[in-house]
Amino acid sequence: MDHLTHRPRRLRRDGVRSLVSEVDLSTDDLVAPVFVDATTDDRQPIPSMPGHERVPVSDAVARVEEIRETGVEAVILFGIPDSKDAQGSRAWAEDGVVQRAVRAIGEETDAYVITDVCMCEYTDHGHCGVIEDRADDDPTLTVKNDETLELLAETAVSHAAAGADMVAPSSMTDGMVGAIREGLDDAGHTEVPIMSYAAKYESGFYGPFRDAADGAPAFGDRRHYQMDPANAREAMREVELDVEQGADVLMIKPALPYLDVVSAVGQEFDRPIAAYNVSGEYAMLHAAAEKGWLDLEAVAHESLLSIKRAGADLILTYFAEDVARRL
Ligand code: PBG
């Protein structure tokens, strides 16, 4: 029985398995998304994301405290503005929804506050930047890259001025990290780090989020600015550009369908790696669990563990509170 000298089962028993486990989940690794809505006075449940709500600005502090009670200290804020226009001007308004929420959270809690920097929730057309003049029946669309950079920088600076601890640009605008770094530095926010959505794919898994944040494009799609799901090598180039421009943390998004990219970026780049376990990854597990087909606790934990195993240092996830409660 020579071939049974090696018995991997020896280390799978209770008592030893945790000693030899390669990765662990900890509340320190998790960032919880929060939706703040300037158009409502009451909390609004998000049907496709069970357990999540849009909260009014007046409830932002309470919402963050609920999250902190589970042991999760970091949040990422998304805003639903009181009004939208072609430019997305409420994105950088001093009295904008995110700016007001960040100020309140900063004054009343010790949470670490990250803000998503993008235009799609603020523009009436729902795209992540300024668009070219187009005829209503013209199906082609281009988001103007360079004109958008200034607006992103202004938005990031307004978040930092309100007290954001970190900014996270998600628009996949070429040069966005450099433009934001310059804007922040010029305004004296040299200590505010940038977590770049460095490799963000044009993914069907964002569906529930677009309902939640009211950020679906009114026409066209995001194929000409977000990455093609077929491409992994291109992600390395995207990430490299963001590193050159001063990104402090590199995010891959979505997470589970792109674990190869998480792993490759983690091995190649000497920066913390974040992965965004997106709304569709959350919704599909909930839907299957509701049908009794999956054990939600088990698959949520396994999902996050897989993301860590692939090499992520931190995970943005709608499961943050549920998983943290059980850790
Ligand atoms: C904004 C943004 C999106 C997400 C995060 N920031 C939507 C999009 O690009 O369409 C998606 C997050 C999720 O699905 O959980 N650009």
mmCIF file of C-alpha atoms and ligand atoms in Angstrom:
data_model
loop_
_atom_site.group_PDB
_atom_site.id
_atom_site.type_symbol
_atom_site.label_atom_id
_atom_site.label_comp_id
_atom_site.label_asym_id
_atom_site.label_seq_id
_atom_site.Cartn_x
_atom_site.Cartn_y
_atom_site.Cartn_z
ATOM 1 C CA MET A 1 0.000 0.000 0.000
ATOM 2 C CA ASP A 2 2.919 2.374 -0.730
ATOM 3 C CA HIS A 3 0.711 4.714 -2.642
ATOM 4 C CA LEU A 4 -1.176 5.402 0.615
ATOM 5 C CA THR A 5 1.840 6.882 2.430
ATOM 6 C CA HIS A 6 0.285 10.181 1.509
ATOM 7 C CA ARG A 7 -3.218 10.668 2.835
ATOM 8 C CA PRO A 8 -4.405 14.286 2.359
ATOM 9 C CA ARG A 9 -7.485 13.409 4.415
ATOM 10 C CA ARG A 10 -5.335 13.493 7.585
ATOM 11 C CA LEU A 11 -5.419 17.282 7.576
ATOM 12 C CA ARG A 12 -9.120 17.672 6.894
ATOM 13 C CA ARG A 13 -10.353 16.791 10.365
ATOM 14 C CA ASP A 14 -11.825 19.362 12.706
ATOM 15 C CA GLY A 15 -9.151 20.824 14.919
ATOM 16 C CA VAL A 16 -6.463 20.764 12.259
ATOM 17 C CA ARG A 17 -8.244 21.977 9.151
ATOM 18 C CA SER A 18 -8.308 25.591 10.311
ATOM 19 C CA LEU A 19 -4.612 25.400 11.219
ATOM 20 C CA VAL A 20 -3.706 24.481 7.665
ATOM 21 C CA SER A 21 -6.230 26.576 5.794
ATOM 22 C CA GLU A 22 -4.546 28.817 3.248
ATOM 23 C CA VAL A 23 -6.864 31.807 3.342
ATOM 24 C CA ASP A 24 -9.324 33.178 5.839
ATOM 25 C CA LEU A 25 -12.189 35.587 5.633
ATOM 26 C CA SER A 26 -12.156 38.441 8.071
ATOM 27 C CA THR A 27 -14.402 41.440 8.623
ATOM 28 C CA ASP A 28 -11.292 43.523 7.919
ATOM 29 C CA ASP A 29 -11.384 42.403 4.290
ATOM 30 C CA LEU A 30 -14.924 43.529 3.564
ATOM 31 C CA VAL A 31 -16.400 46.735 2.184
ATOM 32 C CA ALA A 32 -20.179 47.171 2.277
ATOM 33 C CA PRO A 33 -21.940 49.159 -0.471
ATOM 34 C CA VAL A 34 -24.492 51.762 0.674
ATOM 35 C CA PHE A 35 -27.050 53.494 -1.556
ATOM 36 C CA VAL A 36 -28.024 56.994 -0.503
ATOM 37 C CA ASP A 37 -31.075 58.421 -2.234
ATOM 38 C CA ALA A 38 -31.870 62.144 -2.349
ATOM 39 C CA THR A 39 -35.316 61.523 -3.827
ATOM 40 C CA THR A 40 -36.858 59.721 -0.871
ATOM 41 C CA ASP A 41 -37.691 60.342 2.793
ATOM 42 C CA ASP A 42 -38.082 56.646 3.597
ATOM 43 C CA ARG A 43 -35.936 53.602 3.109
ATOM 44 C CA GLN A 44 -36.757 51.890 -0.174
ATOM 45 C CA PRO A 45 -36.117 48.156 -0.478
ATOM 46 C CA ILE A 46 -34.273 47.056 -3.639
ATOM 47 C CA PRO A 47 -36.315 44.116 -4.960
ATOM 48 C CA SER A 48 -33.503 42.444 -6.916
ATOM 49 C CA MET A 49 -31.091 42.753 -3.993
ATOM 50 C CA PRO A 50 -32.883 41.275 -0.976
ATOM 51 C CA GLY A 51 -31.816 42.858 2.304
ATOM 52 C CA HIS A 52 -30.554 46.039 0.639
ATOM 53 C CA GLU A 53 -32.249 49.422 0.585
ATOM 54 C CA ARG A 54 -31.814 52.896 -0.749
ATOM 55 C CA VAL A 55 -31.676 55.123 2.297
ATOM 56 C CA PRO A 56 -32.429 58.850 2.553
ATOM 57 C CA VAL A 57 -29.537 61.133 3.483
ATOM 58 C CA SER A 58 -31.070 61.508 6.955
ATOM 59 C CA ASP A 59 -30.609 57.740 7.467
ATOM 60 C CA ALA A 60 -27.077 57.448 6.081
ATOM 61 C CA VAL A 61 -25.466 57.535 9.519
ATOM 62 C CA ALA A 62 -27.892 54.945 10.912
ATOM 63 C CA ARG A 63 -27.276 52.687 7.932
ATOM 64 C CA VAL A 64 -23.509 52.889 8.377
ATOM 65 C CA GLU A 65 -23.849 52.179 12.112
ATOM 66 C CA GLU A 66 -25.870 49.038 11.316
ATOM 67 C CA ILE A 67 -23.011 47.863 9.140
ATOM 68 C CA ARG A 68 -20.383 48.699 11.763
ATOM 69 C CA GLU A 69 -22.281 46.676 14.363
ATOM 70 C CA THR A 70 -21.483 43.567 12.324
ATOM 71 C CA GLY A 71 -17.763 44.373 12.502
ATOM 72 C CA VAL A 72 -17.433 45.782 8.982
ATOM 73 C CA GLU A 73 -15.802 49.207 9.210
ATOM 74 C CA ALA A 74 -15.558 50.204 5.546
ATOM 75 C CA VAL A 75 -18.360 51.323 3.252
ATOM 76 C CA ILE A 76 -18.565 52.465 -0.351
ATOM 77 C CA LEU A 77 -21.229 55.059 -1.080
ATOM 78 C CA PHE A 78 -23.356 55.389 -4.194
ATOM 79 C CA GLY A 79 -25.689 58.320 -4.680
ATOM 80 C CA ILE A 80 -29.059 58.751 -6.316
ATOM 81 C CA PRO A 81 -29.291 62.519 -6.938
ATOM 82 C CA ASP A 82 -32.332 64.781 -6.588
ATOM 83 C CA SER A 83 -32.085 65.667 -10.299
ATOM 84 C CA LYS A 84 -30.146 64.678 -13.410
ATOM 85 C CA ASP A 85 -28.863 66.627 -16.404
ATOM 86 C CA ALA A 86 -26.768 66.034 -19.519
ATOM 87 C CA GLN A 87 -23.502 66.858 -17.738
ATOM 88 C CA GLY A 88 -24.220 65.118 -14.452
ATOM 89 C CA SER A 89 -23.647 68.319 -12.498
ATOM 90 C CA ARG A 90 -25.106 66.969 -9.235
ATOM 91 C CA ALA A 91 -22.111 64.619 -9.103
ATOM 92 C CA TRP A 92 -19.783 67.370 -7.924
ATOM 93 C CA ALA A 93 -22.262 69.675 -6.161
ATOM 94 C CA GLU A 94 -21.210 70.691 -2.661
ATOM 95 C CA ASP A 95 -24.746 69.903 -1.487
ATOM 96 C CA GLY A 96 -24.972 66.732 -3.588
ATOM 97 C CA VAL A 97 -26.311 63.516 -2.128
ATOM 98 C CA VAL A 98 -22.943 61.806 -1.606
ATOM 99 C CA GLN A 99 -21.295 64.964 -0.314
ATOM 100 C CA ARG A 100 -24.047 65.440 2.318
ATOM 101 C CA ALA A 101 -23.985 61.815 3.336
ATOM 102 C CA VAL A 102 -20.182 61.710 3.615
ATOM 103 C CA ARG A 103 -20.168 64.823 5.774
ATOM 104 C CA ALA A 104 -22.733 63.354 8.156
ATOM 105 C CA ILE A 105 -21.042 59.943 8.339
ATOM 106 C CA GLY A 106 -17.671 61.595 8.925
ATOM 107 C CA GLU A 107 -19.027 63.748 11.741
ATOM 108 C CA GLU A 108 -20.890 60.995 13.530
ATOM 109 C CA THR A 109 -19.074 57.705 12.945
ATOM 110 C CA ASP A 110 -15.577 56.241 12.675
ATOM 111 C CA ALA A 111 -16.383 54.355 9.488
ATOM 112 C CA TYR A 112 -13.870 54.321 6.642
ATOM 113 C CA VAL A 113 -15.752 55.971 3.801
ATOM 114 C CA ILE A 114 -15.020 55.231 0.162
ATOM 115 C CA THR A 115 -16.973 56.985 -2.590
ATOM 116 C CA ASP A 116 -17.729 55.725 -6.078
ATOM 117 C CA VAL A 117 -16.744 58.376 -8.616
ATOM 118 C CA CYS A 118 -18.789 58.118 -11.803
ATOM 119 C CA MET A 119 -21.341 60.071 -13.818
ATOM 120 C CA CYS A 120 -23.923 57.441 -14.777
ATOM 121 C CA GLU A 121 -26.226 57.992 -11.794
ATOM 122 C CA TYR A 122 -26.125 61.766 -12.405
ATOM 123 C CA THR A 123 -26.544 62.094 -16.172
ATOM 124 C CA ASP A 124 -30.033 62.050 -17.693
ATOM 125 C CA HIS A 125 -28.754 59.697 -20.439
ATOM 126 C CA GLY A 126 -27.226 57.318 -17.880
ATOM 127 C CA HIS A 127 -23.764 57.089 -19.447
ATOM 128 C CA CYS A 128 -20.534 57.378 -17.504
ATOM 129 C CA GLY A 129 -19.473 60.715 -18.962
ATOM 130 C CA VAL A 130 -20.262 63.518 -21.378
ATOM 131 C CA ILE A 131 -21.780 62.296 -24.639
ATOM 132 C CA GLU A 132 -21.606 63.664 -28.151
ATOM 133 C CA ASP A 133 -24.588 65.425 -29.661
ATOM 134 C CA ARG A 134 -26.626 62.777 -31.367
ATOM 135 C CA ALA A 135 -29.915 62.390 -33.169
ATOM 136 C CA ASP A 136 -32.549 60.610 -31.060
ATOM 137 C CA ASP A 137 -32.694 57.726 -33.495
ATOM 138 C CA ASP A 138 -28.934 57.375 -33.824
ATOM 139 C CA PRO A 139 -27.913 54.075 -32.239
ATOM 140 C CA THR A 140 -24.197 54.905 -32.192
ATOM 141 C CA LEU A 141 -22.893 56.693 -29.175
ATOM 142 C CA THR A 142 -19.567 57.930 -27.928
ATOM 143 C CA VAL A 143 -18.763 59.082 -24.454
ATOM 144 C CA LYS A 144 -16.259 61.880 -24.821
ATOM 145 C CA ASN A 145 -13.212 60.705 -22.953
ATOM 146 C CA ASP A 146 -11.131 63.798 -22.372
ATOM 147 C CA GLU A 147 -14.030 66.132 -21.605
ATOM 148 C CA THR A 148 -15.162 63.676 -18.936
ATOM 149 C CA LEU A 149 -11.818 63.669 -17.108
ATOM 150 C CA GLU A 150 -12.220 67.141 -15.684
ATOM 151 C CA LEU A 151 -15.681 66.349 -14.341
ATOM 152 C CA LEU A 152 -14.453 63.171 -12.667
ATOM 153 C CA ALA A 153 -11.618 65.087 -11.030
ATOM 154 C CA GLU A 154 -14.025 67.753 -9.815
ATOM 155 C CA THR A 155 -16.328 65.069 -8.420
ATOM 156 C CA ALA A 156 -13.502 63.297 -6.603
ATOM 157 C CA VAL A 157 -12.279 66.586 -5.118
ATOM 158 C CA SER A 158 -15.777 67.422 -3.886
ATOM 159 C CA HIS A 159 -15.984 64.009 -2.201
ATOM 160 C CA ALA A 160 -12.617 64.507 -0.537
ATOM 161 C CA ALA A 161 -13.617 68.004 0.567
ATOM 162 C CA ALA A 162 -16.694 66.490 2.217
ATOM 163 C CA GLY A 163 -14.428 64.067 4.073
ATOM 164 C CA ALA A 164 -14.226 60.916 1.938
ATOM 165 C CA ASP A 165 -11.348 58.705 3.094
ATOM 166 C CA MET A 166 -10.808 57.145 -0.346
ATOM 167 C CA VAL A 167 -12.208 57.670 -3.843
ATOM 168 C CA ALA A 168 -12.993 54.925 -6.344
ATOM 169 C CA PRO A 169 -13.397 55.975 -9.986
ATOM 170 C CA SER A 170 -15.524 53.481 -11.927
ATOM 171 C CA SER A 171 -16.140 55.082 -15.312
ATOM 172 C CA MET A 172 -13.355 53.364 -17.319
ATOM 173 C CA THR A 173 -12.335 56.733 -18.754
ATOM 174 C CA ASP A 174 -8.795 56.598 -20.138
ATOM 175 C CA GLY A 175 -6.567 58.713 -17.897
ATOM 176 C CA MET A 176 -9.100 58.958 -15.052
ATOM 177 C CA VAL A 177 -6.688 57.982 -12.285
ATOM 178 C CA GLY A 178 -4.076 60.540 -13.340
ATOM 179 C CA ALA A 179 -6.652 63.305 -13.713
ATOM 180 C CA ILE A 180 -8.144 62.565 -10.293
ATOM 181 C CA ARG A 181 -4.717 62.305 -8.605
ATOM 182 C CA GLU A 182 -3.767 65.696 -10.013
ATOM 183 C CA GLY A 183 -7.078 67.220 -8.965
ATOM 184 C CA LEU A 184 -6.824 65.835 -5.444
ATOM 185 C CA ASP A 185 -3.204 66.935 -5.030
ATOM 186 C CA ASP A 186 -3.873 70.438 -6.339
ATOM 187 C CA ALA A 187 -6.705 70.766 -3.828
ATOM 188 C CA GLY A 188 -4.460 69.599 -0.985
ATOM 189 C CA HIS A 189 -5.900 66.086 -0.641
ATOM 190 C CA THR A 190 -2.553 64.376 -1.084
ATOM 191 C CA GLU A 191 -3.375 61.737 1.548
ATOM 192 C CA VAL A 192 -6.601 60.521 -0.055
ATOM 193 C CA PRO A 193 -5.911 57.229 -1.850
ATOM 194 C CA ILE A 194 -7.456 56.153 -5.142
ATOM 195 C CA MET A 195 -8.940 52.696 -5.567
ATOM 196 C CA SER A 196 -9.302 52.359 -9.297
ATOM 197 C CA TYR A 197 -11.896 50.158 -10.920
ATOM 198 C CA ALA A 198 -8.886 49.212 -13.027
ATOM 199 C CA ALA A 199 -10.306 46.276 -14.964
ATOM 200 C CA LYS A 200 -14.035 46.744 -15.182
ATOM 201 C CA TYR A 201 -15.843 44.549 -17.658
ATOM 202 C CA GLU A 202 -18.964 45.280 -19.663
ATOM 203 C CA SER A 203 -20.961 42.773 -17.659
ATOM 204 C CA GLY A 204 -24.534 41.559 -17.520
ATOM 205 C CA PHE A 205 -23.997 41.006 -13.796
ATOM 206 C CA TYR A 206 -24.548 44.721 -13.068
ATOM 207 C CA GLY A 207 -28.268 44.425 -13.810
ATOM 208 C CA PRO A 208 -29.641 44.674 -10.259
ATOM 209 C CA PHE A 209 -27.291 47.559 -9.421
ATOM 210 C CA ARG A 210 -28.580 49.598 -12.328
ATOM 211 C CA ASP A 211 -32.076 49.289 -10.872
ATOM 212 C CA ALA A 212 -30.799 50.061 -7.393
ATOM 213 C CA ALA A 213 -28.840 53.151 -8.368
ATOM 214 C CA ASP A 214 -31.029 54.159 -11.263
ATOM 215 C CA GLY A 215 -27.970 54.216 -13.518
ATOM 216 C CA ALA A 216 -28.956 52.177 -16.564
ATOM 217 C CA PRO A 217 -28.083 53.817 -19.876
ATOM 218 C CA ALA A 218 -31.182 55.384 -21.470
ATOM 219 C CA PHE A 219 -29.938 54.158 -24.858
ATOM 220 C CA GLY A 220 -26.922 52.270 -26.175
ATOM 221 C CA ASP A 221 -24.600 50.245 -23.977
ATOM 222 C CA ARG A 222 -21.190 50.523 -22.351
ATOM 223 C CA ARG A 223 -19.245 48.349 -24.748
ATOM 224 C CA HIS A 224 -17.066 51.164 -26.009
ATOM 225 C CA TYR A 225 -15.741 52.061 -22.589
ATOM 226 C CA GLN A 226 -15.996 49.008 -20.348
ATOM 227 C CA MET A 227 -13.846 45.964 -21.106
ATOM 228 C CA ASP A 228 -14.710 43.061 -23.365
ATOM 229 C CA PRO A 229 -15.371 39.929 -21.241
ATOM 230 C CA ALA A 230 -13.234 37.978 -23.711
ATOM 231 C CA ASN A 231 -10.048 39.789 -22.729
ATOM 232 C CA ALA A 232 -7.652 38.941 -19.914
ATOM 233 C CA ARG A 233 -4.358 40.194 -21.331
ATOM 234 C CA GLU A 234 -5.955 43.582 -21.958
ATOM 235 C CA ALA A 235 -6.698 43.761 -18.229
ATOM 236 C CA MET A 236 -2.974 43.729 -17.513
ATOM 237 C CA ARG A 237 -2.526 46.749 -19.756
ATOM 238 C CA GLU A 238 -5.479 48.575 -18.171
ATOM 239 C CA VAL A 239 -4.084 47.892 -14.717
ATOM 240 C CA GLU A 240 -0.579 48.935 -15.693
ATOM 241 C CA LEU A 241 -1.857 52.296 -16.943
ATOM 242 C CA ASP A 242 -3.644 52.894 -13.641
ATOM 243 C CA VAL A 243 -0.524 51.959 -11.675
ATOM 244 C CA GLU A 244 1.501 54.438 -13.736
ATOM 245 C CA GLN A 245 -1.090 57.116 -13.019
ATOM 246 C CA GLY A 246 -0.889 56.552 -9.274
ATOM 247 C CA ALA A 247 -3.632 54.092 -8.350
ATOM 248 C CA ASP A 248 -3.176 52.953 -4.741
ATOM 249 C CA VAL A 249 -5.546 49.959 -4.871
ATOM 250 C CA LEU A 250 -6.429 47.969 -7.995
ATOM 251 C CA MET A 251 -9.941 46.668 -8.380
ATOM 252 C CA ILE A 252 -11.231 43.918 -10.656
ATOM 253 C CA LYS A 253 -14.949 43.823 -11.369
ATOM 254 C CA PRO A 254 -17.010 41.621 -11.413
ATOM 255 C CA ALA A 255 -15.292 39.075 -9.165
ATOM 256 C CA LEU A 256 -16.433 35.471 -9.610
ATOM 257 C CA PRO A 257 -16.573 35.327 -13.429
ATOM 258 C CA TYR A 258 -13.125 37.018 -13.547
ATOM 259 C CA LEU A 259 -11.108 35.176 -10.887
ATOM 260 C CA ASP A 260 -8.437 34.445 -13.488
ATOM 261 C CA VAL A 261 -7.956 38.194 -13.838
ATOM 262 C CA VAL A 262 -7.893 38.715 -10.059
ATOM 263 C CA SER A 263 -5.206 36.056 -9.813
ATOM 264 C CA ALA A 264 -3.099 37.325 -12.712
ATOM 265 C CA VAL A 265 -3.203 40.942 -11.551
ATOM 266 C CA GLY A 266 -2.318 39.887 -8.004
ATOM 267 C CA GLN A 267 0.744 38.021 -9.202
ATOM 268 C CA GLU A 268 1.938 40.746 -11.532
ATOM 269 C CA PHE A 269 1.356 43.958 -9.584
ATOM 270 C CA ASP A 270 2.728 45.037 -6.273
ATOM 271 C CA ARG A 271 -0.410 46.816 -5.075
ATOM 272 C CA PRO A 272 -3.376 45.764 -2.929
ATOM 273 C CA ILE A 273 -5.999 43.964 -5.001
ATOM 274 C CA ALA A 274 -9.720 44.553 -4.560
ATOM 275 C CA ALA A 275 -12.489 42.530 -6.150
ATOM 276 C CA TYR A 276 -16.088 43.665 -6.530
ATOM 277 C CA ASN A 277 -18.545 40.836 -5.912
ATOM 278 C CA VAL A 278 -21.257 42.641 -7.861
ATOM 279 C CA SER A 279 -25.017 42.909 -7.626
ATOM 280 C CA GLY A 280 -25.722 40.053 -10.067
ATOM 281 C CA GLU A 281 -23.424 37.703 -8.158
ATOM 282 C CA TYR A 282 -25.451 38.524 -5.057
ATOM 283 C CA ALA A 283 -28.859 38.349 -6.738
ATOM 284 C CA MET A 284 -28.309 34.967 -8.365
ATOM 285 C CA LEU A 285 -27.402 33.259 -5.111
ATOM 286 C CA HIS A 286 -30.424 34.815 -3.397
ATOM 287 C CA ALA A 287 -32.740 33.758 -6.215
ATOM 288 C CA ALA A 288 -31.499 30.175 -6.138
ATOM 289 C CA ALA A 289 -31.698 30.072 -2.339
ATOM 290 C CA GLU A 290 -35.258 31.377 -2.461
ATOM 291 C CA LYS A 291 -36.146 28.424 -4.651
ATOM 292 C CA GLY A 292 -34.496 26.126 -2.144
ATOM 293 C CA TRP A 293 -31.801 25.138 -4.616
ATOM 294 C CA LEU A 294 -28.793 26.522 -2.755
ATOM 295 C CA ASP A 295 -27.851 27.053 0.870
ATOM 296 C CA LEU A 296 -27.323 30.814 0.907
ATOM 297 C CA GLU A 297 -24.964 30.969 3.898
ATOM 298 C CA ALA A 298 -22.742 28.263 2.465
ATOM 299 C CA VAL A 299 -22.486 29.653 -1.049
ATOM 300 C CA ALA A 300 -22.005 33.241 0.112
ATOM 301 C CA HIS A 301 -19.115 32.188 2.328
ATOM 302 C CA GLU A 302 -17.643 29.971 -0.371
ATOM 303 C CA SER A 303 -17.877 32.781 -2.945
ATOM 304 C CA LEU A 304 -15.963 35.221 -0.775
ATOM 305 C CA LEU A 305 -13.399 32.602 0.183
ATOM 306 C CA SER A 306 -12.805 31.857 -3.511
ATOM 307 C CA ILE A 307 -12.226 35.522 -4.215
ATOM 308 C CA LYS A 308 -9.621 35.682 -1.441
ATOM 309 C CA ARG A 309 -7.999 32.473 -2.622
ATOM 310 C CA ALA A 310 -7.663 33.989 -6.103
ATOM 311 C CA GLY A 311 -5.613 36.760 -4.528
ATOM 312 C CA ALA A 312 -7.909 39.596 -3.509
ATOM 313 C CA ASP A 313 -6.905 41.504 -0.377
ATOM 314 C CA LEU A 314 -10.271 43.190 0.004
ATOM 315 C CA ILE A 315 -13.758 42.460 -1.284
ATOM 316 C CA LEU A 316 -16.611 44.826 -1.997
ATOM 317 C CA THR A 317 -19.726 42.778 -1.417
ATOM 318 C CA TYR A 318 -23.436 42.986 -0.638
ATOM 319 C CA PHE A 319 -22.880 39.925 1.572
ATOM 320 C CA ALA A 320 -20.588 41.918 3.889
ATOM 321 C CA GLU A 321 -22.986 42.224 6.819
ATOM 322 C CA ASP A 322 -24.396 38.673 6.579
ATOM 323 C CA VAL A 323 -20.999 37.052 6.363
ATOM 324 C CA ALA A 324 -19.507 39.322 9.040
ATOM 325 C CA ARG A 325 -22.256 38.396 11.489
ATOM 326 C CA ARG A 326 -21.235 34.777 11.258
ATOM 327 C CA LEU A 327 -17.453 35.292 11.451
HETATM 328 C C1 PBG B 1 -21.056 52.922 -11.830
HETATM 329 C C2 PBG B 1 -20.997 51.586 -11.194
HETATM 330 C C3 PBG B 1 -21.663 50.390 -11.572
HETATM 331 C C4 PBG B 1 -21.369 49.446 -10.593
HETATM 332 C C5 PBG B 1 -20.517 50.067 -9.683
HETATM 333 N N1 PBG B 1 -20.291 51.377 -10.090
HETATM 334 C C6 PBG B 1 -22.620 50.113 -12.667
HETATM 335 C C7 PBG B 1 -22.211 50.045 -14.064
HETATM 336 O O1 PBG B 1 -21.072 50.258 -14.466
HETATM 337 O O2 PBG B 1 -23.113 49.792 -14.851
HETATM 338 C C8 PBG B 1 -21.889 48.045 -10.528
HETATM 339 C C9 PBG B 1 -21.921 47.427 -9.186
HETATM 340 C C10 PBG B 1 -22.746 46.192 -9.064
HETATM 341 O O3 PBG B 1 -23.306 45.648 -10.032
HETATM 342 O O4 PBG B 1 -22.856 45.731 -7.926
HETATM 343 N N2 PBG B 1 -20.417 53.050 -13.045
#
